[in-house]
C-alpha atoms as a PDB file:
ATOM      1  CA  UNK A   1     -23.973  -8.424 -21.372  1.00  0.00           C
ATOM      2  CA  UNK A   2     -21.882 -11.589 -21.252  1.00  0.00           C
ATOM      3  CA  UNK A   3     -18.591 -11.320 -19.338  1.00  0.00           C
ATOM      4  CA  UNK A   4     -15.522 -10.851 -21.499  1.00  0.00           C
ATOM      5  CA  UNK A   5     -13.100 -13.726 -21.798  1.00  0.00           C
ATOM      6  CA  UNK A   6      -9.371 -13.391 -22.356  1.00  0.00           C
ATOM      7  CA  UNK A   7      -6.607 -15.709 -23.507  1.00  0.00           C
ATOM      8  CA  UNK A   8      -4.969 -15.442 -20.079  1.00  0.00           C
ATOM      9  CA  UNK A   9      -6.007 -17.640 -17.151  1.00  0.00           C
ATOM     10  CA  UNK A  10      -5.073 -14.872 -14.709  1.00  0.00           C
ATOM     11  CA  UNK A  11      -7.140 -12.164 -16.401  1.00  0.00           C
ATOM     12  CA  UNK A  12     -10.862 -11.999 -15.729  1.00  0.00           C
ATOM     13  CA  UNK A  13     -11.589  -8.348 -14.952  1.00  0.00           C
ATOM     14  CA  UNK A  14      -8.530  -6.255 -15.833  1.00  0.00           C
ATOM     15  CA  UNK A  15      -9.221  -3.818 -18.669  1.00  0.00           C
ATOM     16  CA  UNK A  16      -5.681  -4.027 -20.042  1.00  0.00           C
ATOM     17  CA  UNK A  17      -3.647  -7.196 -20.637  1.00  0.00           C
ATOM     18  CA  UNK A  18      -0.901  -8.099 -18.205  1.00  0.00           C
ATOM     19  CA  UNK A  19       2.646  -7.584 -19.404  1.00  0.00           C
ATOM     20  CA  UNK A  20       4.463 -10.842 -20.164  1.00  0.00           C
ATOM     21  CA  UNK A  21       7.706 -10.885 -18.185  1.00  0.00           C
ATOM     22  CA  UNK A  22       9.184 -13.289 -20.738  1.00  0.00           C
ATOM     23  CA  UNK A  23       8.931 -10.730 -23.540  1.00  0.00           C
ATOM     24  CA  UNK A  24       9.406  -7.502 -21.567  1.00  0.00           C
ATOM     25  CA  UNK A  25      12.701  -5.565 -21.758  1.00  0.00           C
ATOM     26  CA  UNK A  26      15.257  -6.965 -19.285  1.00  0.00           C
ATOM     27  CA  UNK A  27      15.032  -4.044 -16.823  1.00  0.00           C
ATOM     28  CA  UNK A  28      11.241  -4.279 -16.732  1.00  0.00           C
ATOM     29  CA  UNK A  29      11.256  -8.067 -16.482  1.00  0.00           C
ATOM     30  CA  UNK A  30      13.614  -7.902 -13.508  1.00  0.00           C
ATOM     31  CA  UNK A  31      11.222  -5.608 -11.645  1.00  0.00           C
ATOM     32  CA  UNK A  32       8.214  -7.743 -12.503  1.00  0.00           C
ATOM     33  CA  UNK A  33      10.034 -10.767 -11.082  1.00  0.00           C
ATOM     34  CA  UNK A  34      11.037  -9.044  -7.843  1.00  0.00           C
ATOM     35  CA  UNK A  35       9.279 -11.945  -6.072  1.00  0.00           C
ATOM     36  CA  UNK A  36       9.109 -15.594  -7.073  1.00  0.00           C
ATOM     37  CA  UNK A  37       5.328 -15.290  -7.204  1.00  0.00           C
ATOM     38  CA  UNK A  38       3.019 -13.323  -9.451  1.00  0.00           C
ATOM     39  CA  UNK A  39       1.729  -9.847  -8.571  1.00  0.00           C
ATOM     40  CA  UNK A  40      -0.802  -8.531 -11.094  1.00  0.00           C
ATOM     41  CA  UNK A  41      -0.261  -4.926 -10.057  1.00  0.00           C
ATOM     42  CA  UNK A  42       3.381  -5.114 -11.220  1.00  0.00           C
ATOM     43  CA  UNK A  43       2.272  -6.709 -14.495  1.00  0.00           C
ATOM     44  CA  UNK A  44      -0.096  -3.774 -14.990  1.00  0.00           C
ATOM     45  CA  UNK A  45       2.278  -0.981 -14.019  1.00  0.00           C
ATOM     46  CA  UNK A  46       4.897  -2.456 -16.372  1.00  0.00           C
ATOM     47  CA  UNK A  47       2.975  -1.087 -19.372  1.00  0.00           C
ATOM     48  CA  UNK A  48       4.492   2.278 -18.494  1.00  0.00           C
ATOM     49  CA  UNK A  49       8.088   1.311 -19.169  1.00  0.00           C
ATOM     50  CA  UNK A  50       9.383   4.806 -18.475  1.00  0.00           C
ATOM     51  CA  UNK A  51       7.577   5.437 -15.199  1.00  0.00           C
ATOM     52  CA  UNK A  52       7.374   1.900 -13.809  1.00  0.00           C
ATOM     53  CA  UNK A  53      10.983   1.882 -12.490  1.00  0.00           C
ATOM     54  CA  UNK A  54      10.421   5.192 -10.713  1.00  0.00           C
ATOM     55  CA  UNK A  55       7.137   4.065  -9.188  1.00  0.00           C
ATOM     56  CA  UNK A  56       8.840   0.912  -7.976  1.00  0.00           C
ATOM     57  CA  UNK A  57      11.592   3.064  -6.520  1.00  0.00           C
ATOM     58  CA  UNK A  58       9.109   4.906  -4.300  1.00  0.00           C
ATOM     59  CA  UNK A  59       7.221   1.770  -3.264  1.00  0.00           C
ATOM     60  CA  UNK A  60      10.440  -0.178  -2.791  1.00  0.00           C
ATOM     61  CA  UNK A  61      11.779   2.605  -0.590  1.00  0.00           C
ATOM     62  CA  UNK A  62       8.852   2.054   1.750  1.00  0.00           C
ATOM     63  CA  UNK A  63       9.860  -1.605   2.024  1.00  0.00           C
ATOM     64  CA  UNK A  64      13.369  -0.856   3.243  1.00  0.00           C
ATOM     65  CA  UNK A  65      14.040   0.067   6.845  1.00  0.00           C
ATOM     66  CA  UNK A  66      17.256   1.827   5.878  1.00  0.00           C
ATOM     67  CA  UNK A  67      15.372   4.053   3.421  1.00  0.00           C
ATOM     68  CA  UNK A  68      12.023   4.980   4.915  1.00  0.00           C
ATOM     69  CA  UNK A  69      11.832   7.391   7.845  1.00  0.00           C
ATOM     70  CA  UNK A  70       8.448   6.447   9.308  1.00  0.00           C
ATOM     71  CA  UNK A  71       8.282   3.187  11.279  1.00  0.00           C
ATOM     72  CA  UNK A  72       7.127   0.107   9.398  1.00  0.00           C
ATOM     73  CA  UNK A  73       3.792  -0.153  11.179  1.00  0.00           C
ATOM     74  CA  UNK A  74       3.051   3.542  10.587  1.00  0.00           C
ATOM     75  CA  UNK A  75       3.575   2.911   6.872  1.00  0.00           C
ATOM     76  CA  UNK A  76       1.244  -0.070   6.995  1.00  0.00           C
ATOM     77  CA  UNK A  77      -1.330   1.824   9.042  1.00  0.00           C
ATOM     78  CA  UNK A  78      -1.466   4.395   6.243  1.00  0.00           C
ATOM     79  CA  UNK A  79      -1.673   1.747   3.523  1.00  0.00           C
ATOM     80  CA  UNK A  80      -4.474  -0.248   5.159  1.00  0.00           C
ATOM     81  CA  UNK A  81      -6.413   2.928   5.938  1.00  0.00           C
ATOM     82  CA  UNK A  82      -6.149   4.169   2.351  1.00  0.00           C
ATOM     83  CA  UNK A  83      -7.010   0.744   0.925  1.00  0.00           C
ATOM     84  CA  UNK A  84     -10.032   0.353   3.194  1.00  0.00           C
ATOM     85  CA  UNK A  85     -11.414   3.845   2.734  1.00  0.00           C
ATOM     86  CA  UNK A  86     -11.095   3.924  -1.068  1.00  0.00           C
ATOM     87  CA  UNK A  87     -12.220   0.315  -1.575  1.00  0.00           C
ATOM     88  CA  UNK A  88      -8.935  -1.043  -2.952  1.00  0.00           C
ATOM     89  CA  UNK A  89      -9.357  -4.655  -1.823  1.00  0.00           C
ATOM     90  CA  UNK A  90      -6.336  -5.865  -3.790  1.00  0.00           C
ATOM     91  CA  UNK A  91      -4.057  -3.381  -2.018  1.00  0.00           C
ATOM     92  CA  UNK A  92      -5.431  -4.386   1.373  1.00  0.00           C
ATOM     93  CA  UNK A  93      -4.978  -8.091   0.647  1.00  0.00           C
ATOM     94  CA  UNK A  94      -1.342  -7.852  -0.454  1.00  0.00           C
ATOM     95  CA  UNK A  95      -0.361  -5.639   2.494  1.00  0.00           C
ATOM     96  CA  UNK A  96      -2.197  -7.460   5.275  1.00  0.00           C
ATOM     97  CA  UNK A  97       0.457 -10.222   5.472  1.00  0.00           C
ATOM     98  CA  UNK A  98       3.115  -7.549   6.114  1.00  0.00           C
ATOM     99  CA  UNK A  99       1.073  -6.265   9.063  1.00  0.00           C
ATOM    100  CA  UNK A 100       0.720  -9.782  10.408  1.00  0.00           C
ATOM    101  CA  UNK A 101       4.405 -10.674  10.023  1.00  0.00           C
ATOM    102  CA  UNK A 102       5.458  -7.524  11.849  1.00  0.00           C
ATOM    103  CA  UNK A 103       2.758  -7.962  14.486  1.00  0.00           C
ATOM    104  CA  UNK A 104       0.364  -5.088  14.040  1.00  0.00           C
ATOM    105  CA  UNK A 105      -2.119  -5.681  16.882  1.00  0.00           C
ATOM    106  CA  UNK A 106      -5.230  -7.470  15.688  1.00  0.00           C
ATOM    107  CA  UNK A 107      -7.511  -4.889  17.284  1.00  0.00           C
ATOM    108  CA  UNK A 108      -5.961  -2.219  15.062  1.00  0.00           C
ATOM    109  CA  UNK A 109      -6.409  -4.361  11.951  1.00  0.00           C
ATOM    110  CA  UNK A 110     -10.026  -4.987  12.925  1.00  0.00           C
ATOM    111  CA  UNK A 111     -10.668  -1.269  13.517  1.00  0.00           C
ATOM    112  CA  UNK A 112      -8.968   0.036  10.357  1.00  0.00           C
ATOM    113  CA  UNK A 113     -12.295   0.850   8.723  1.00  0.00           C
ATOM    114  CA  UNK A 114     -13.608   2.943  11.611  1.00  0.00           C
ATOM    115  CA  UNK A 115     -15.127   6.329  10.871  1.00  0.00           C
ATOM    116  CA  UNK A 116     -13.112   9.548  10.913  1.00  0.00           C
ATOM    117  CA  UNK A 117     -15.506  10.762  13.599  1.00  0.00           C
ATOM    118  CA  UNK A 118     -14.594   7.895  15.927  1.00  0.00           C
ATOM    119  CA  UNK A 119     -10.906   8.730  15.482  1.00  0.00           C
ATOM    120  CA  UNK A 120     -11.601  12.344  16.440  1.00  0.00           C
ATOM    121  CA  UNK A 121     -13.645  11.256  19.461  1.00  0.00           C
ATOM    122  CA  UNK A 122     -10.760   9.198  20.832  1.00  0.00           C
ATOM    123  CA  UNK A 123     -12.471   5.873  20.256  1.00  0.00           C
ATOM    124  CA  UNK A 124     -10.724   2.693  19.202  1.00  0.00           C
ATOM    125  CA  UNK A 125      -7.329   1.096  19.922  1.00  0.00           C
ATOM    126  CA  UNK A 126      -5.232   3.940  18.554  1.00  0.00           C
ATOM    127  CA  UNK A 127      -2.239   5.586  20.194  1.00  0.00           C
ATOM    128  CA  UNK A 128      -1.955   9.357  19.997  1.00  0.00           C
ATOM    129  CA  UNK A 129       0.486   8.957  17.112  1.00  0.00           C
ATOM    130  CA  UNK A 130      -1.834   6.537  15.273  1.00  0.00           C
ATOM    131  CA  UNK A 131      -4.743   8.895  15.727  1.00  0.00           C
ATOM    132  CA  UNK A 132      -2.894  11.874  14.285  1.00  0.00           C
ATOM    133  CA  UNK A 133      -1.664   9.867  11.303  1.00  0.00           C
ATOM    134  CA  UNK A 134      -5.212   8.647  10.658  1.00  0.00           C
ATOM    135  CA  UNK A 135      -6.498  12.220  10.827  1.00  0.00           C
ATOM    136  CA  UNK A 136      -3.937  13.287   8.225  1.00  0.00           C
ATOM    137  CA  UNK A 137      -4.921  10.351   5.985  1.00  0.00           C
ATOM    138  CA  UNK A 138      -8.654  10.936   6.356  1.00  0.00           C
ATOM    139  CA  UNK A 139      -8.431  14.652   5.613  1.00  0.00           C
ATOM    140  CA  UNK A 140      -6.299  13.999   2.542  1.00  0.00           C
ATOM    141  CA  UNK A 141      -8.755  11.415   1.231  1.00  0.00           C
ATOM    142  CA  UNK A 142     -11.703  13.722   1.830  1.00  0.00           C
ATOM    143  CA  UNK A 143     -10.291  17.054   0.646  1.00  0.00           C
ATOM    144  CA  UNK A 144      -6.829  16.521  -0.908  1.00  0.00           C
ATOM    145  CA  UNK A 145      -5.414  18.801   1.778  1.00  0.00           C
ATOM    146  CA  UNK A 146      -5.147  19.139   5.555  1.00  0.00           C
ATOM    147  CA  UNK A 147      -6.307  21.584   8.157  1.00  0.00           C
ATOM    148  CA  UNK A 148      -3.422  23.653   9.421  1.00  0.00           C
ATOM    149  CA  UNK A 149      -4.189  22.671  13.005  1.00  0.00           C
ATOM    150  CA  UNK A 150      -4.062  18.974  12.100  1.00  0.00           C
ATOM    151  CA  UNK A 151      -0.551  19.328  10.704  1.00  0.00           C
ATOM    152  CA  UNK A 152       0.519  21.392  13.705  1.00  0.00           C
ATOM    153  CA  UNK A 153      -0.751  18.711  16.082  1.00  0.00           C
ATOM    154  CA  UNK A 154       0.815  15.924  14.025  1.00  0.00           C
ATOM    155  CA  UNK A 155       4.179  17.692  14.125  1.00  0.00           C
ATOM    156  CA  UNK A 156       4.156  17.357  17.899  1.00  0.00           C
ATOM    157  CA  UNK A 157       4.679  13.598  17.466  1.00  0.00           C
ATOM    158  CA  UNK A 158       6.143  13.391  13.949  1.00  0.00           C
ATOM    159  CA  UNK A 159       9.403  14.893  12.769  1.00  0.00           C
ATOM    160  CA  UNK A 160       9.390  17.151   9.712  1.00  0.00           C
ATOM    161  CA  UNK A 161      10.884  14.270   7.736  1.00  0.00           C
ATOM    162  CA  UNK A 162       8.175  11.868   8.902  1.00  0.00           C
ATOM    163  CA  UNK A 163       5.413  14.370   8.150  1.00  0.00           C
ATOM    164  CA  UNK A 164       6.518  14.769   4.552  1.00  0.00           C
ATOM    165  CA  UNK A 165       7.007  11.018   4.176  1.00  0.00           C
ATOM    166  CA  UNK A 166       3.492  10.326   5.481  1.00  0.00           C
ATOM    167  CA  UNK A 167       2.096  12.531   2.705  1.00  0.00           C
ATOM    168  CA  UNK A 168       4.313  10.858   0.103  1.00  0.00           C
ATOM    169  CA  UNK A 169       3.040   7.436   1.207  1.00  0.00           C
ATOM    170  CA  UNK A 170      -0.572   8.584   1.069  1.00  0.00           C
ATOM    171  CA  UNK A 171      -0.073   9.921  -2.442  1.00  0.00           C
ATOM    172  CA  UNK A 172       1.813   6.872  -3.699  1.00  0.00           C
ATOM    173  CA  UNK A 173      -0.749   4.387  -2.452  1.00  0.00           C
ATOM    174  CA  UNK A 174      -3.680   6.506  -3.632  1.00  0.00           C
ATOM    175  CA  UNK A 175      -2.085   6.365  -7.075  1.00  0.00           C
ATOM    176  CA  UNK A 176      -1.871   2.567  -6.864  1.00  0.00           C
ATOM    177  CA  UNK A 177      -5.472   2.399  -5.681  1.00  0.00           C
ATOM    178  CA  UNK A 178      -6.610   4.440  -8.687  1.00  0.00           C
ATOM    179  CA  UNK A 179      -4.853   2.020 -11.043  1.00  0.00           C
ATOM    180  CA  UNK A 180      -6.148  -1.053  -9.223  1.00  0.00           C
ATOM    181  CA  UNK A 181      -9.730   0.175  -9.210  1.00  0.00           C
ATOM    182  CA  UNK A 182      -9.759   2.057 -12.506  1.00  0.00           C
ATOM    183  CA  UNK A 183      -8.342  -0.848 -14.503  1.00  0.00           C
ATOM    184  CA  UNK A 184     -10.016  -3.519 -12.361  1.00  0.00           C
ATOM    185  CA  UNK A 185      -6.811  -5.410 -11.636  1.00  0.00           C
ATOM    186  CA  UNK A 186      -7.566  -9.051 -10.810  1.00  0.00           C
ATOM    187  CA  UNK A 187      -6.878 -10.452  -7.366  1.00  0.00           C
ATOM    188  CA  UNK A 188      -3.697 -12.501  -7.324  1.00  0.00           C
ATOM    189  CA  UNK A 189      -4.274 -16.242  -7.364  1.00  0.00           C
ATOM    190  CA  UNK A 190      -3.327 -17.256  -4.799  1.00  0.00           C
ATOM    191  CA  UNK A 191      -3.139 -14.061  -2.771  1.00  0.00           C
ATOM    192  CA  UNK A 192      -0.881 -15.874  -0.273  1.00  0.00           C
ATOM    193  CA  UNK A 193       1.407 -18.081  -2.351  1.00  0.00           C
ATOM    194  CA  UNK A 194       3.855 -20.584  -0.870  1.00  0.00           C
ATOM    195  CA  UNK A 195       6.974 -18.857   0.418  1.00  0.00           C
ATOM    196  CA  UNK A 196       5.206 -15.524   0.930  1.00  0.00           C
ATOM    197  CA  UNK A 197       6.290 -15.070   4.542  1.00  0.00           C
ATOM    198  CA  UNK A 198       9.945 -15.721   3.776  1.00  0.00           C
ATOM    199  CA  UNK A 199       9.863 -13.432   0.734  1.00  0.00           C
ATOM    200  CA  UNK A 200       8.281 -10.581   2.680  1.00  0.00           C
ATOM    201  CA  UNK A 201      10.735 -10.939   5.544  1.00  0.00           C
ATOM    202  CA  UNK A 202      13.540 -10.619   3.004  1.00  0.00           C
ATOM    203  CA  UNK A 203      12.123  -7.662   1.089  1.00  0.00           C
ATOM    204  CA  UNK A 204      10.353  -5.713   3.864  1.00  0.00           C
ATOM    205  CA  UNK A 205      13.046  -4.887   6.369  1.00  0.00           C
ATOM    206  CA  UNK A 206      12.617  -3.719   9.971  1.00  0.00           C
ATOM    207  CA  UNK A 207      13.061  -0.163  11.174  1.00  0.00           C
ATOM    208  CA  UNK A 208      16.625   1.049  11.502  1.00  0.00           C
ATOM    209  CA  UNK A 209      17.925   3.939  13.625  1.00  0.00           C
ATOM    210  CA  UNK A 210      18.266   7.177  11.700  1.00  0.00           C
END
């Protein structure tokens, strides 16, 4: 079967057209244009005009140090682990620059695809906190739940607020991964546009004392 062609130079694989920010309602257009560069995932989510603002509220909350409870690199550890384990390349690619800007150690980035068994065995570059977060992520991805003992151990290093937020982040980014993979959202071109570092430093803010 010949590949489909679309009257959109940015669309090669996506199964739904991208929303045009120039014709979208003003509130939706503003959210689509949150950056000066194109992000196909926003142009896909924008089809759901009622839910898109709420989804962006959750994701945007993760960006802001004054809003999220878990540290920035914990959030990104969860996102890269989910993206890697479920095969959401797009999600990995757009989050990797955040990890680099905020100096996630390269050995952790390189090891993000390690097996759940290696995490349990104590292998790899992970701190105790990293390891417990990864266990929570891996169990959720495998079974949609967690062993009681895993949560009990995690709560020795995470506050109640952080524990709940970890699960919210897992759920939110699994939802994005389902959309990215299910609708075959195209990779952004380019994935690292000019001005990306400055834009991410402005929109993704460092941890703040709670």
